[in-house]
Each structure stands twice: as C-alpha cells, then as structure tokens.
Coordinates of C-alpha atoms and ligand atoms in Angstrom, one line a residue:
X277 CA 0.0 0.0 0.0
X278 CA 2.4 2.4 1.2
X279 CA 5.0 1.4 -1.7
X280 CA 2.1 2.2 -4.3
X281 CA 1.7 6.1 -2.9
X282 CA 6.0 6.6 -3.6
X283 CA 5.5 5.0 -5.9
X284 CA 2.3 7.5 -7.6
X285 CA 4.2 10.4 -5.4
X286 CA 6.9 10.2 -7.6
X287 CA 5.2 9.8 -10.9
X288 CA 3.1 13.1 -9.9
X289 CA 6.9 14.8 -8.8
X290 CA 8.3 13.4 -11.7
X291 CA 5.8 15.2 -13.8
X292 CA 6.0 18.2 -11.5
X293 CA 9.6 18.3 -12.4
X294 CA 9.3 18.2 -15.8
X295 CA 6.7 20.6 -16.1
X296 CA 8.9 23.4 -14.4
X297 CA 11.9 22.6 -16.5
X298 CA 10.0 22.5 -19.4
X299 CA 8.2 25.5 -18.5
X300 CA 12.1 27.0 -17.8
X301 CA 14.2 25.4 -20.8
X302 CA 11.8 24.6 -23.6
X303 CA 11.3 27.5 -26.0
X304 CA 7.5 28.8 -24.8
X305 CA 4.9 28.4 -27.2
X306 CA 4.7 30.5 -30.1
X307 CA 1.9 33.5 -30.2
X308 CA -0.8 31.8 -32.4
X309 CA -2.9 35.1 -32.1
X310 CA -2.0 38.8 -33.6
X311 CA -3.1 41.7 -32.9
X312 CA -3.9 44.6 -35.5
X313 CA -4.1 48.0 -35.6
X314 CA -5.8 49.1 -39.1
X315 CA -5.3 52.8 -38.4
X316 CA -6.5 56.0 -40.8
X317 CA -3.1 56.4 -41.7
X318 CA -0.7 53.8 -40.4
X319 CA -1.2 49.7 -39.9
X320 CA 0.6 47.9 -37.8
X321 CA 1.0 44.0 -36.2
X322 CA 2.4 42.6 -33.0
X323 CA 2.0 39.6 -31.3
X324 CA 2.5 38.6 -27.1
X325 CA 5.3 36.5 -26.3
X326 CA 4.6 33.8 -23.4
X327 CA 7.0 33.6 -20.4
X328 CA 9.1 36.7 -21.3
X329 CA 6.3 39.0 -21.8
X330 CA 7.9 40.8 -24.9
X331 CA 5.3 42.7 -27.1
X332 CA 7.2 42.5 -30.7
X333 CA 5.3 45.4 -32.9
X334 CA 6.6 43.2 -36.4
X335 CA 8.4 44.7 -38.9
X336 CA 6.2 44.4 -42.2
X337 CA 8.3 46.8 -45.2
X338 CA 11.6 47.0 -45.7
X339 CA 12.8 47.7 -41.6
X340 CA 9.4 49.8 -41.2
X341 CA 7.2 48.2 -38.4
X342 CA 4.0 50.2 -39.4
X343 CA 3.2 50.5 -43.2
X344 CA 1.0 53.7 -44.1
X345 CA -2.8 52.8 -44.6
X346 CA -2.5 52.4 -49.2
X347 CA -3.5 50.3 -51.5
X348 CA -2.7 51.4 -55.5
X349 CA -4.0 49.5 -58.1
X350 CA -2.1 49.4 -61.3
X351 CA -1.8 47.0 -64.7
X352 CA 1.3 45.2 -63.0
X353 CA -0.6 44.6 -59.8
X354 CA -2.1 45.9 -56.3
X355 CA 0.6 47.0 -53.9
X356 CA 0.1 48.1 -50.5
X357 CA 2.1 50.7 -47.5
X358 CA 5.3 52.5 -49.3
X359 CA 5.7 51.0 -52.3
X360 CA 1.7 52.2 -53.0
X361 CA 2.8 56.0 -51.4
X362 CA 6.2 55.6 -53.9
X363 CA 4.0 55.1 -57.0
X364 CA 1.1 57.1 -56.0
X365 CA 2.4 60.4 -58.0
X366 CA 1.9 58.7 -61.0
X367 CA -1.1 56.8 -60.1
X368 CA -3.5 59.0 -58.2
X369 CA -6.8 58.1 -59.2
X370 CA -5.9 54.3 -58.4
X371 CA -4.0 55.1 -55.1
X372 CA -6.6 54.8 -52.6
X373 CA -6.3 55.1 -48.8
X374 CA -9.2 56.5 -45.8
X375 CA -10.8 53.4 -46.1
X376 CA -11.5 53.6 -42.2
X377 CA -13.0 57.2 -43.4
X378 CA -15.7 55.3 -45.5
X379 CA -15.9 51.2 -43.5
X380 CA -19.6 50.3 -43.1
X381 CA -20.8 54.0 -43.1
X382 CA -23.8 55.3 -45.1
X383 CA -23.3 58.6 -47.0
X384 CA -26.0 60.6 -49.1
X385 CA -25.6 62.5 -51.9
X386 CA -24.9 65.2 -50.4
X387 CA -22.4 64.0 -47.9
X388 CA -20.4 62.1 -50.8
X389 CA -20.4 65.3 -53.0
X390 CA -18.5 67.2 -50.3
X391 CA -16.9 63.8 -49.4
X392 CA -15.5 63.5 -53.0
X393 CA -13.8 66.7 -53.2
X394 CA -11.4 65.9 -51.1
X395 CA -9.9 63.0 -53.3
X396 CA -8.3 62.3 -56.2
X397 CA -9.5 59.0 -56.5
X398 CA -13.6 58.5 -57.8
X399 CA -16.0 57.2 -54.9
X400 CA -19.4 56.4 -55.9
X401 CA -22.5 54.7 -53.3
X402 CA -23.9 51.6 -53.9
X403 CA -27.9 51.2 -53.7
X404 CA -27.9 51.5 -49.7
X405 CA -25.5 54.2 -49.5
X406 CA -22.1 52.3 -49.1
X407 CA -19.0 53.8 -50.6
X408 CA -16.7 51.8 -52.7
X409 CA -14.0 53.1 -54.6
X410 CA -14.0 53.3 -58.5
X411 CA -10.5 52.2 -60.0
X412 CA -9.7 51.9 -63.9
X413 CA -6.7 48.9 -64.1
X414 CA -5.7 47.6 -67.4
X415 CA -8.2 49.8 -69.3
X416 CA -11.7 48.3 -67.3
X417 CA -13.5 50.0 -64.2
X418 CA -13.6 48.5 -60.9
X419 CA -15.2 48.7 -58.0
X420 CA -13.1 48.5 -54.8
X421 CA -15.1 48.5 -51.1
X422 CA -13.3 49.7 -47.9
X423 CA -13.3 46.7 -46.6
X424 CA -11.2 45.0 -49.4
X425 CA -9.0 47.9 -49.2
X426 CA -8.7 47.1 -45.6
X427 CA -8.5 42.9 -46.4
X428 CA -5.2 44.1 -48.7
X429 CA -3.7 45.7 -45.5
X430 CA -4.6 43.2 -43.0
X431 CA -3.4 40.5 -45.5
X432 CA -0.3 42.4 -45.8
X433 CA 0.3 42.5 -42.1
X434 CA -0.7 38.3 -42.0
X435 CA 2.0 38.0 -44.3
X436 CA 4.7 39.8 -42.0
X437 CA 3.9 37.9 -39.0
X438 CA 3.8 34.7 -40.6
X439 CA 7.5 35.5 -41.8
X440 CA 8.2 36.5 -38.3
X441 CA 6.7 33.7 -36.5
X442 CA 7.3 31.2 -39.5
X443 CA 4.1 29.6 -38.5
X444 CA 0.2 30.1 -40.4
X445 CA -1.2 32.6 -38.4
X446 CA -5.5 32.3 -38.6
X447 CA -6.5 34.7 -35.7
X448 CA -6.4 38.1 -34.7
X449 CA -7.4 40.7 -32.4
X450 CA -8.3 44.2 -34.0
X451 CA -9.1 47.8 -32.6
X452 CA -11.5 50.2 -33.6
X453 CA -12.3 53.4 -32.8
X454 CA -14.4 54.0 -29.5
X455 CA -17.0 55.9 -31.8
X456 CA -17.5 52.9 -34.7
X457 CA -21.0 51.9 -34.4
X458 CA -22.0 47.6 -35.2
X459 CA -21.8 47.9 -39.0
X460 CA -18.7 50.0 -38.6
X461 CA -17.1 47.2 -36.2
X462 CA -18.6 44.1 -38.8
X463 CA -17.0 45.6 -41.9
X464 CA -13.5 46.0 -39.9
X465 CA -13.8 42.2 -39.3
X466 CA -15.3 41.7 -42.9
X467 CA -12.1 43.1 -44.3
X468 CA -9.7 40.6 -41.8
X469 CA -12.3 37.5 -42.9
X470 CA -11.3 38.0 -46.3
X471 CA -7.9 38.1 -45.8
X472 CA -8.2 34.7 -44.6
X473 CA -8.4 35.7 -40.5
X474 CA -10.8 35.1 -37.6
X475 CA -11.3 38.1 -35.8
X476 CA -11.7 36.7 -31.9
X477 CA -12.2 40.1 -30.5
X478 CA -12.4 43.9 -31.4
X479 CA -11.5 46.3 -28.5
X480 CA -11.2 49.8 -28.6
X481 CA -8.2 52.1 -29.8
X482 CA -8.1 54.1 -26.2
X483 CA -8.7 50.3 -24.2
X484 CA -5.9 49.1 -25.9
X485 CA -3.4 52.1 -25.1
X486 CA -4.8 51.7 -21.7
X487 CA -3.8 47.7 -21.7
X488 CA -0.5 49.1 -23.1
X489 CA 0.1 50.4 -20.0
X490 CA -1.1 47.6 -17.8
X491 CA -3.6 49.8 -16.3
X492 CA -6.2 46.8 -16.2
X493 CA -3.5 45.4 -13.4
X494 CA -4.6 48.3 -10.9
X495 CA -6.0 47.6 -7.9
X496 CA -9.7 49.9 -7.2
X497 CA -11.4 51.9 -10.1
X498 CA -9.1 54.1 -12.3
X499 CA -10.7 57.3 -14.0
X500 CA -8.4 56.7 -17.2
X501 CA -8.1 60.0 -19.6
X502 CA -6.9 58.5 -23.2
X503 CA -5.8 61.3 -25.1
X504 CA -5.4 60.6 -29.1
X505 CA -3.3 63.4 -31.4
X506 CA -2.6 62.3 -34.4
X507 CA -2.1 63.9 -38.2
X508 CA -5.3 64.9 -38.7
X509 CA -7.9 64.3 -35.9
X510 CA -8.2 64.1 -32.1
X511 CA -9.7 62.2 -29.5
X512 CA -10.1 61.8 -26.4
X513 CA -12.1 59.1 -24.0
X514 CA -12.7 59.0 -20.1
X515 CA -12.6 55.4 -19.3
X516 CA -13.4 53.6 -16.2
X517 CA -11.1 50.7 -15.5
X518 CA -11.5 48.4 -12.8
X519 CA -10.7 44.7 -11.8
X520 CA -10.5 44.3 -15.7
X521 CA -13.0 45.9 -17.0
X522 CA -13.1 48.7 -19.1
X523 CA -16.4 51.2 -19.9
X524 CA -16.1 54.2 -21.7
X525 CA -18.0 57.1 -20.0
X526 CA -17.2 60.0 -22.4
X527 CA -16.0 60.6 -25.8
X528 CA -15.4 64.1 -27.7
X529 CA -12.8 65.0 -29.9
X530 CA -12.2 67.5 -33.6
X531 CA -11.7 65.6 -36.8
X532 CA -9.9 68.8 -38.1
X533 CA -7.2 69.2 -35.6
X534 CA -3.8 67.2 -35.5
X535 CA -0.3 67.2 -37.2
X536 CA -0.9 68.4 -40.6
X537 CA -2.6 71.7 -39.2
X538 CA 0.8 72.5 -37.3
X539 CA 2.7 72.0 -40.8
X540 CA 0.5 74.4 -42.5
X541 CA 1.0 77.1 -40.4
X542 CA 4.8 76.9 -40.4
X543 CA 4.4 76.3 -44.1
X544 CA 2.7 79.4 -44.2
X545 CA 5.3 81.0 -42.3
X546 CA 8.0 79.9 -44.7
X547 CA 6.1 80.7 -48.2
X548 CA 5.6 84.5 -46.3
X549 CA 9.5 84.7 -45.7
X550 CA 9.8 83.8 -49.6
X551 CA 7.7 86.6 -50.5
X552 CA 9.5 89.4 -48.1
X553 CA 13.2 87.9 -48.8
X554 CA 12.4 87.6 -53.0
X555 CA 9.7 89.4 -53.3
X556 CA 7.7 86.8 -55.3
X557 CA 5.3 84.7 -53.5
X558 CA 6.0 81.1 -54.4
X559 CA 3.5 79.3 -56.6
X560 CA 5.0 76.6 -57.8
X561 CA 4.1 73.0 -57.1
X562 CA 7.4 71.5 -57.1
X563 CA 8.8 73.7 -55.0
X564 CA 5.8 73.6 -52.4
X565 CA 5.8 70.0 -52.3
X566 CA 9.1 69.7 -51.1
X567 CA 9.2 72.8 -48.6
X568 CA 6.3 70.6 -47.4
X569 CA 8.7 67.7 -46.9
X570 CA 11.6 69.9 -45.1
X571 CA 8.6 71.5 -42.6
X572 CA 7.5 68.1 -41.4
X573 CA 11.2 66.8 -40.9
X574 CA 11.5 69.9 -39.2
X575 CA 8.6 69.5 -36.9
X576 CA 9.9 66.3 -36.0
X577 CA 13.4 67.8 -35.0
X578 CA 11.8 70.0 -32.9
X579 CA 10.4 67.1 -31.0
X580 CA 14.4 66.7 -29.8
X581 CA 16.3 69.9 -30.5
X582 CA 15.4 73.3 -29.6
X583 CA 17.0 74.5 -32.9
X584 CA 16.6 73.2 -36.8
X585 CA 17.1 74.6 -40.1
X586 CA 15.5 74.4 -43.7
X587 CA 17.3 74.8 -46.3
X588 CA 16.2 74.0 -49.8
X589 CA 17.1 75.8 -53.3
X590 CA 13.8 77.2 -54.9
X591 CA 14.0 75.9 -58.7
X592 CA 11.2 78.5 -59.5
X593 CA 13.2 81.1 -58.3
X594 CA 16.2 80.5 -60.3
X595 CA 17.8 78.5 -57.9
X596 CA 17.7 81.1 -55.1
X597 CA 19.0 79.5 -51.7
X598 CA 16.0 79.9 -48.9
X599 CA 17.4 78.9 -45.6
X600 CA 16.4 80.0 -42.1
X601 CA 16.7 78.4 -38.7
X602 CA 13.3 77.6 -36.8
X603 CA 13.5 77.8 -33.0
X604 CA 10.9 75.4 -31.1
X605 CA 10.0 78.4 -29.6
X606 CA 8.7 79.7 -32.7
X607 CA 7.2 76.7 -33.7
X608 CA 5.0 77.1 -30.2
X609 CA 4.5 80.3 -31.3
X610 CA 3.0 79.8 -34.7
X611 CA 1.0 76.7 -33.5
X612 CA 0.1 78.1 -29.8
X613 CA -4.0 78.4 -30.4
X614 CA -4.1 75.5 -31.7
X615 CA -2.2 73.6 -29.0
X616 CA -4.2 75.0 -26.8
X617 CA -7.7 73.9 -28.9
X618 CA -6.8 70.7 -27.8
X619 CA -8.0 71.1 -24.7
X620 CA -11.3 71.9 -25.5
X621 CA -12.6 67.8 -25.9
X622 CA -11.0 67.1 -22.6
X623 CA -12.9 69.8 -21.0
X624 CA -15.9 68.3 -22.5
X625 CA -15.2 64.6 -21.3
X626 CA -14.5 65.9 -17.9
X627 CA -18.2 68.0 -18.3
X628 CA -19.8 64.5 -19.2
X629 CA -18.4 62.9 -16.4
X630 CA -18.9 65.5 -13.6
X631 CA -15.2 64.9 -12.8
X632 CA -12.5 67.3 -11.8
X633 CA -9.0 67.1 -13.1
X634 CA -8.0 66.1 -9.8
X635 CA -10.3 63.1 -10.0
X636 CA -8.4 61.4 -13.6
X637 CA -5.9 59.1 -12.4
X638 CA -4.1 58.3 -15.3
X639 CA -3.9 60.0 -18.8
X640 CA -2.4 58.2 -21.9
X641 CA -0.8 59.8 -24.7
X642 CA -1.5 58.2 -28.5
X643 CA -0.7 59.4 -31.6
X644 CA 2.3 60.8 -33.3
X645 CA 1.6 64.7 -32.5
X646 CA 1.2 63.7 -28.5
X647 CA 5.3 63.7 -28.7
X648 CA 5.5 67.7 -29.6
X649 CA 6.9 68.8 -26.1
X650 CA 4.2 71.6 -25.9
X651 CA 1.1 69.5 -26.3
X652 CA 2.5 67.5 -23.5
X653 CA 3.7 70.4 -20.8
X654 CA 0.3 72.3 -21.7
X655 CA -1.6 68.5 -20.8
X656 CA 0.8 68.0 -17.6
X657 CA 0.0 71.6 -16.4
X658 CA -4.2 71.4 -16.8
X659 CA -3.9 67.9 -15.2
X660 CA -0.7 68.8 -12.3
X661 CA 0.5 65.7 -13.5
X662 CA 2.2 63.6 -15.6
X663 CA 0.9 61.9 -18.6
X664 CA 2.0 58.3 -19.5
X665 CA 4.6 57.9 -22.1
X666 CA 6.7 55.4 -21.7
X667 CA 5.4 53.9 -24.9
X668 CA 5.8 55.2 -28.3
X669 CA 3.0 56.8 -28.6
X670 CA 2.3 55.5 -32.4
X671 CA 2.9 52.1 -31.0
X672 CA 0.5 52.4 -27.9
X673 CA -2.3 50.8 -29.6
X674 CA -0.6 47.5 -31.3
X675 CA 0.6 47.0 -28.1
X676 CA -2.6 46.9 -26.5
X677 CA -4.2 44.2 -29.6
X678 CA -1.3 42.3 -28.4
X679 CA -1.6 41.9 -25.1
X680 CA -5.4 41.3 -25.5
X681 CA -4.6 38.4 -28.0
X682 CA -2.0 37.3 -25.7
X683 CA -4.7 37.1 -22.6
X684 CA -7.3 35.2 -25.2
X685 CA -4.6 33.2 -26.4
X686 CA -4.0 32.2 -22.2
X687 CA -0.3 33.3 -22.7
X688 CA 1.3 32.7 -19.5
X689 CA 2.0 35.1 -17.0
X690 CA -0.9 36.8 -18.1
X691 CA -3.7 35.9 -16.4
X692 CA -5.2 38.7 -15.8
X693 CA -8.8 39.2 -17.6
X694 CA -9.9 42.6 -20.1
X695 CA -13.4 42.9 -20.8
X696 CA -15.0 46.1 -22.7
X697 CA -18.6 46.4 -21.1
X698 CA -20.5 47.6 -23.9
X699 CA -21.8 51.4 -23.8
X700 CA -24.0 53.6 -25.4
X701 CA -22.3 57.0 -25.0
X702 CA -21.7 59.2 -27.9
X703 CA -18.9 61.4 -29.4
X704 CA -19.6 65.1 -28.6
X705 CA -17.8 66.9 -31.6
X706 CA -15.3 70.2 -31.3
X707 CA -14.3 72.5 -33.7
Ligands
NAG1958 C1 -3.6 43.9 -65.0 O1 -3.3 42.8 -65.8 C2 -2.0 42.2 -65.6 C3 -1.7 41.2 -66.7 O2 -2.7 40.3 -66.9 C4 -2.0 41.6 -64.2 O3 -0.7 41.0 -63.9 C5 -2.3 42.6 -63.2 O4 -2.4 42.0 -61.9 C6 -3.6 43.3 -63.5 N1 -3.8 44.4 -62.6 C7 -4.7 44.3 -61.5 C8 -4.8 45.5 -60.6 O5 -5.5 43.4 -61.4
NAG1959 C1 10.6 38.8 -35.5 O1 10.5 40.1 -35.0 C2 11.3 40.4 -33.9 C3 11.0 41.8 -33.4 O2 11.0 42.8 -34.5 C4 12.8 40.3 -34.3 O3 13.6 40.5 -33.2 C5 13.0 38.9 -34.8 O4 14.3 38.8 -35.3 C6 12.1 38.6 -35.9 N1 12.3 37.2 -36.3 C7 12.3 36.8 -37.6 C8 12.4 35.3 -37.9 O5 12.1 37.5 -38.6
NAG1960 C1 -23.2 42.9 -37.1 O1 -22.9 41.5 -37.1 C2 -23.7 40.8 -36.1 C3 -23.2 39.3 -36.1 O2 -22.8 38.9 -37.3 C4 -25.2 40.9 -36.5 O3 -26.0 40.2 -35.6 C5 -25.6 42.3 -36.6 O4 -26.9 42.5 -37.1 C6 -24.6 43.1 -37.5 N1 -25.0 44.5 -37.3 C7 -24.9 45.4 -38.3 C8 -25.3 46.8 -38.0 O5 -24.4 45.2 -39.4
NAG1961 C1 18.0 68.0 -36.4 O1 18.7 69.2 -35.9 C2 20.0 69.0 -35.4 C3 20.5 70.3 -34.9 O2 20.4 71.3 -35.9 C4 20.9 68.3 -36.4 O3 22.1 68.0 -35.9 C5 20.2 67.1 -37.0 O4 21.0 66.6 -38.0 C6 18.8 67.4 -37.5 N1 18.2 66.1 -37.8 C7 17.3 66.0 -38.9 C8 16.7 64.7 -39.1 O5 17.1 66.9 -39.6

C-alpha cells in the first residue's frame, strides 16, 4: 500500500519536475494570435510572447514596423504601404487610402459630393448608401469596397507575422475606434475575414493604449483620460477601469485638428518669408511639395532639438537659396491656439463625467503629435500631473491588440482578464 503512494508520489513529482523545466528550458509556445491596428493612416502587427512578456510590434516593409494605410491599383498589380505611397504620384486616381473614413458608413448625396472633393480618387455609393471606390486597371472600371482595401492591408500585415513567427497565423485581435457603431465594427472584421483571419475580439483604440500600460492590473477603479493626437484628428475618452473591465463614459474630440494643421502654419510661415526675402510669392508645385517635406522633418526635430534649419534651393526662383533656422520656440508660437484647442474635448469629457482634473488618475498619450513637447507640458499643467509615455505613442495601440490576444490566447503570465462592457455614450464633436 504504502510502496504504491511513492510510488504514484513520484510519478506526480516526476511530472512536477518536468513541467517546471519544461516551462524553464523549452522555447515557450509560439503567439498563435495577432493583434492589428488598421489605423486611418498607419497599420501595424504585433504579437505577445509567453513567459518573457515581450510585445514585438513586427516589422512588415523593408525595416518599417507600421506600413501607411495604401492600397494602388495598377496594370502590374495591387501593392500596399510605401511601395503604394512611392507610385502614388503617378497613379493617383488608383492610389486609394481612408478606407477607415468610408468602413460600413452610409453617406447621401450630399455628404459624398463634399466627401468627394477631397480626393483624387472616384467614390461612388452603392444602392444603400455604401461607398466603394471606383479604379480603372488595365483599361476596365472597378469597384473596390473599404473593406477590401482594408482585407489588402490586414493581408499584408498576416504575411509579416507569418515571416516573423514562421508559423500560419489564422487569428487576430483588432481595434476600432471608441465611436464605430456595429456595422462599422462588422466591416472592420469583414475586411480581416477576407484576408483569410478570424477576428476573436475587437476592442477599442483608447482600451488598448490603456492595456498598453497595464492599467487593467490596478487595484480599485481608475478614471483613465486617453488622449489621441494624431495627423489629422483628435480624440479623447474618459474610461473607467477596474478589476479588468473597461467602460467608456465619455467621448469628444475634432476631426480637423492634429499634425498636418501645425505643418501648414509653419508652411505658411515659410512661403511669407519667400515673399519678403524675393519678393515673389512662391506658386509653384514643385517647389511647395518639397518645402512641405523639409517642414515636417523639421517638426519632427523639434520634438528633440530646440534649434533646426530648412534649407532648400527654390528651382522657380532660379535656384535662389532659402534657408532659415526655426527655434521650437517659434514653432509654439506659430501653432500656440491650436495647441491650446486641444483642450477643448478634454474639458468636454470631464463635463460629461462631472469629474475634476483632480479626479483622472491616469492620462495616456496616443498618436504621433502627443510627442510635440508643448502638447505635452500644456496637458501636464491642466492635469498637475504627468501623462504616460513610456510607450511610443504611435505604437500604444498595437501594443494593447497584443496583449489582449496574448490574454485570449491564455499566454502565460498573463492571467489577468480585459473585458469592454458595452456602452452607449456618444462622441460630442469640437471645432
Ligand atoms: C492587370 O493585368 C496584368 C496582366 O494580366 C496583371 O498582372 C495585373 O495584376 C492586372 N492588374 C490588376 C490590378 O489586377
Ligand atoms: C521577429 O520580429 C522580432 C521583433 O522585431 C525580431 O527581433 C526577430 O528577429 C524577428 N524574427 C524573424 C524570424 O524575422
Ligand atoms: C453585425 O454582425 C452581427 C453578427 O454577425 C449581426 O447580428 C448584426 O446584425 C450586425 N450589425 C450590423 C449593424 O451590421
Ligand atoms: C536636427 O537638428 C539637429 C540640430 O540642428 C541636427 O544636428 C540634426 O541633423 C537634425 N536632424 C534632422 C533629421 O534633420
């Protein structure tokens, strides 16, 4: 009797044993679940690694992790990220991108006439008022949806972590924004499905940068204030966060505020210092286009110097040399109102909550434009405290889809849970 129990004792310790070496020496199981950010400008993949805990955002283009949001069509073929943004010049009509503008949203007339200005590519609505995309490839129309502009992406993204993890990957986590409504959310998984991907879950952009961050790990309810900045649009969400669970309580942001609106003003500085120093204003498109290029590059130095310079030899102007140093300072200076406009959805939120600053207990920063050093101080000072940002603030959300496919996929050590509770609040708008 008593020789039977060592005996089954040490079969169970035996087994014991080789489960914590194994767990310790074999390589851990490799992610079987990715998670993807299809973003209005950027895409990106990244997958949860078991035992280590290393969230690997996956390169996908030639050493670029993200790939910008474009599919071209052409006679040779459909290409996708920079190689579609390389070609586009030549191939505007059939370079199409905003597909998360137009995923399961109804326009009328009227909305897509105003809509279609905006474009060089043709959009036209099908019988119920969904948009697709007209393209002309090797001399025949075509009719593209958003969602197989989207499948193009997300296939391209499969592709990259299939290389990565040189295993078939078949299921994904995605985010959407807070605001997407059901048809908005089935289309986003319509466009994975066709690239050949279950979609397990779709979580919101601001939950995920909060998951980022581990803030579901926090012990007591969290007031969490996501704030996203990006090129074009900002948003911010009040989210409660506790024991796992994540509602949103407010939303409000401005579609027309974000990084391209602090280019244009310094562009419009530098095309007025063309007209004083040469007395001609500068029209040509040539030119423009690439004082465009040396402003953003210069924006993004900004980020890390207090001092740039532009420097660029107008070909209009018979070569003239226009070169000036920009200060940060005067980049705060030009863009100060509009820094400041960003405020104005957080006030809101905090409004729709009945909260006072004092009451937020963590803020998140998202979005390329969140890295400008004023954006952040003036945040810091209305809050008296410090945003997160450890994180790359472009990277916040893939990170997120990650972790939330590793905790689906039961990747050890996280067992924590993340659950969205559903919610009916809506997006108050800002201009
Ligand atoms: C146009 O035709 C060529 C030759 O048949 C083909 O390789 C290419 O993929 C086509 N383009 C598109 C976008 O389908
Ligand atoms: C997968 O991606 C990670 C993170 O970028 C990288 O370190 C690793 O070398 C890649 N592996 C392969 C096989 O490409
Ligand atoms: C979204 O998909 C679900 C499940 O397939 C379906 O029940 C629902 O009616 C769809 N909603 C819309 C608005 O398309
Ligand atoms: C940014 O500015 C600094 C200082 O002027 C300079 O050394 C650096 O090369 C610049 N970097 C870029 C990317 O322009």
């Amino acid at each position: 009797m008593s020789s039977t129990f060592v005996f089954l004792g040490g079969a169970v310790l035996a087994l014991l044993l080789a489960g914590y070496f194994g767990q310790k020496y074999m390589p851990p199981p490799k992610p079987k679940i990715i998670g993807i950010d299809l973003g209005t400008t950027y895409s990106c993949v990244g997958v949860y690694h078991a035992v280590t805990g290393v969230i690997d955002v996956l390169e996908v283009e030639d050493r670029h992790r993200c790939i910008p949001s474009v599919v071209a069509f052409s006679d040779d073929g459909i290409v996708v990220g920079y190689k579609a943004v390389a070609q586009a010049e030549h191939n505007h009509q059939n370079t199409l991108y905003d597909a998360k503008r137009f995923i399961g949203k109804k326009f009328d007339a009227a909305e897509l006439a105003e809509t279609q200005k905006q474009y060089a590519f043709k959009l036209e609505a099908d019988e119920h008022g969904m948009i697709r995309y007209v393209v002309t490839v090797n001399k025949t129309e075509r009719r593209v949806t958003p969602e197989e502009v989207g499948s193009v992406i997300v296939g391209t993204l499969r592709s990259a972590a299939e290389r990565n993890l040189t295993v078939p990957v078949k299921k994904v986590v995605m985010s959407v924004p807070a605001e997407f409504d059901d048809a908005q959310r089935n289309y986003t998984k319509k466009a994975a499905s066709i690239a050949g991907l279950e979609v397990l879950r779709v979580i919101n952009e601001p939950t995920a940068a909060a998951l980022a961050y581990g803030l579901h790990k926090k012990t007591g309810l969290q007031n969490v204030l996501v704030v996203d900045l990006g090129g074009g649009t900002l948003d911010v969400s009040l989210l409660n966060v506790q024991g796992g669970m994540f509602l949103t309580q407010a939303m409000a942001g401005n579609n027309h505020l974000g990084g391209q609106d602090f280019n244009q003003r310094l562009l419009k500085h530098m095309t007025g210092l063309v007209k004083e120093r040469f007395g001609q204003p500068l029209t040509d498109k040539a030119d423009t286009q690439a004082l465009r290029l040396q402003v953003e590059e210069a924006k993004l130095n900004l980020t890390h110097h207090l001092e740039t310079h532009i420097s660029l030899n107008l070909h209009s102007l018979g070569g003239k040399l226009l070169r000036e140093s920009i200060s940060r300072s005067l980049f705060e200076d030009l863009n100060y109102d509009l820094f400041k406009k960003a405020l104005q959805p957080i006030d809101k939120v905090l409004q729709a909550t009945e909260l006072s600053r004092d009451e937020v207990d963590e803020i998140v920063l998202v979005g390329g434009s969140t890295r400008i050093p004023k954006v952040r101080e003036l945040i810091r000072d209305y809050f008296g405290k410090k945003p997160n940002t450890a994180i790359d603030p472009e990277l916040a959300v893939v990170s997120g889809v990650s972790i939330q496919a590793g905790i689906i996929g039961g990747m050890w050590p996280l067992t924590v849970s993340a659950v969205e509770l559903p919610t009916r609040v809506r997006k108050i708008h800002v201009h």
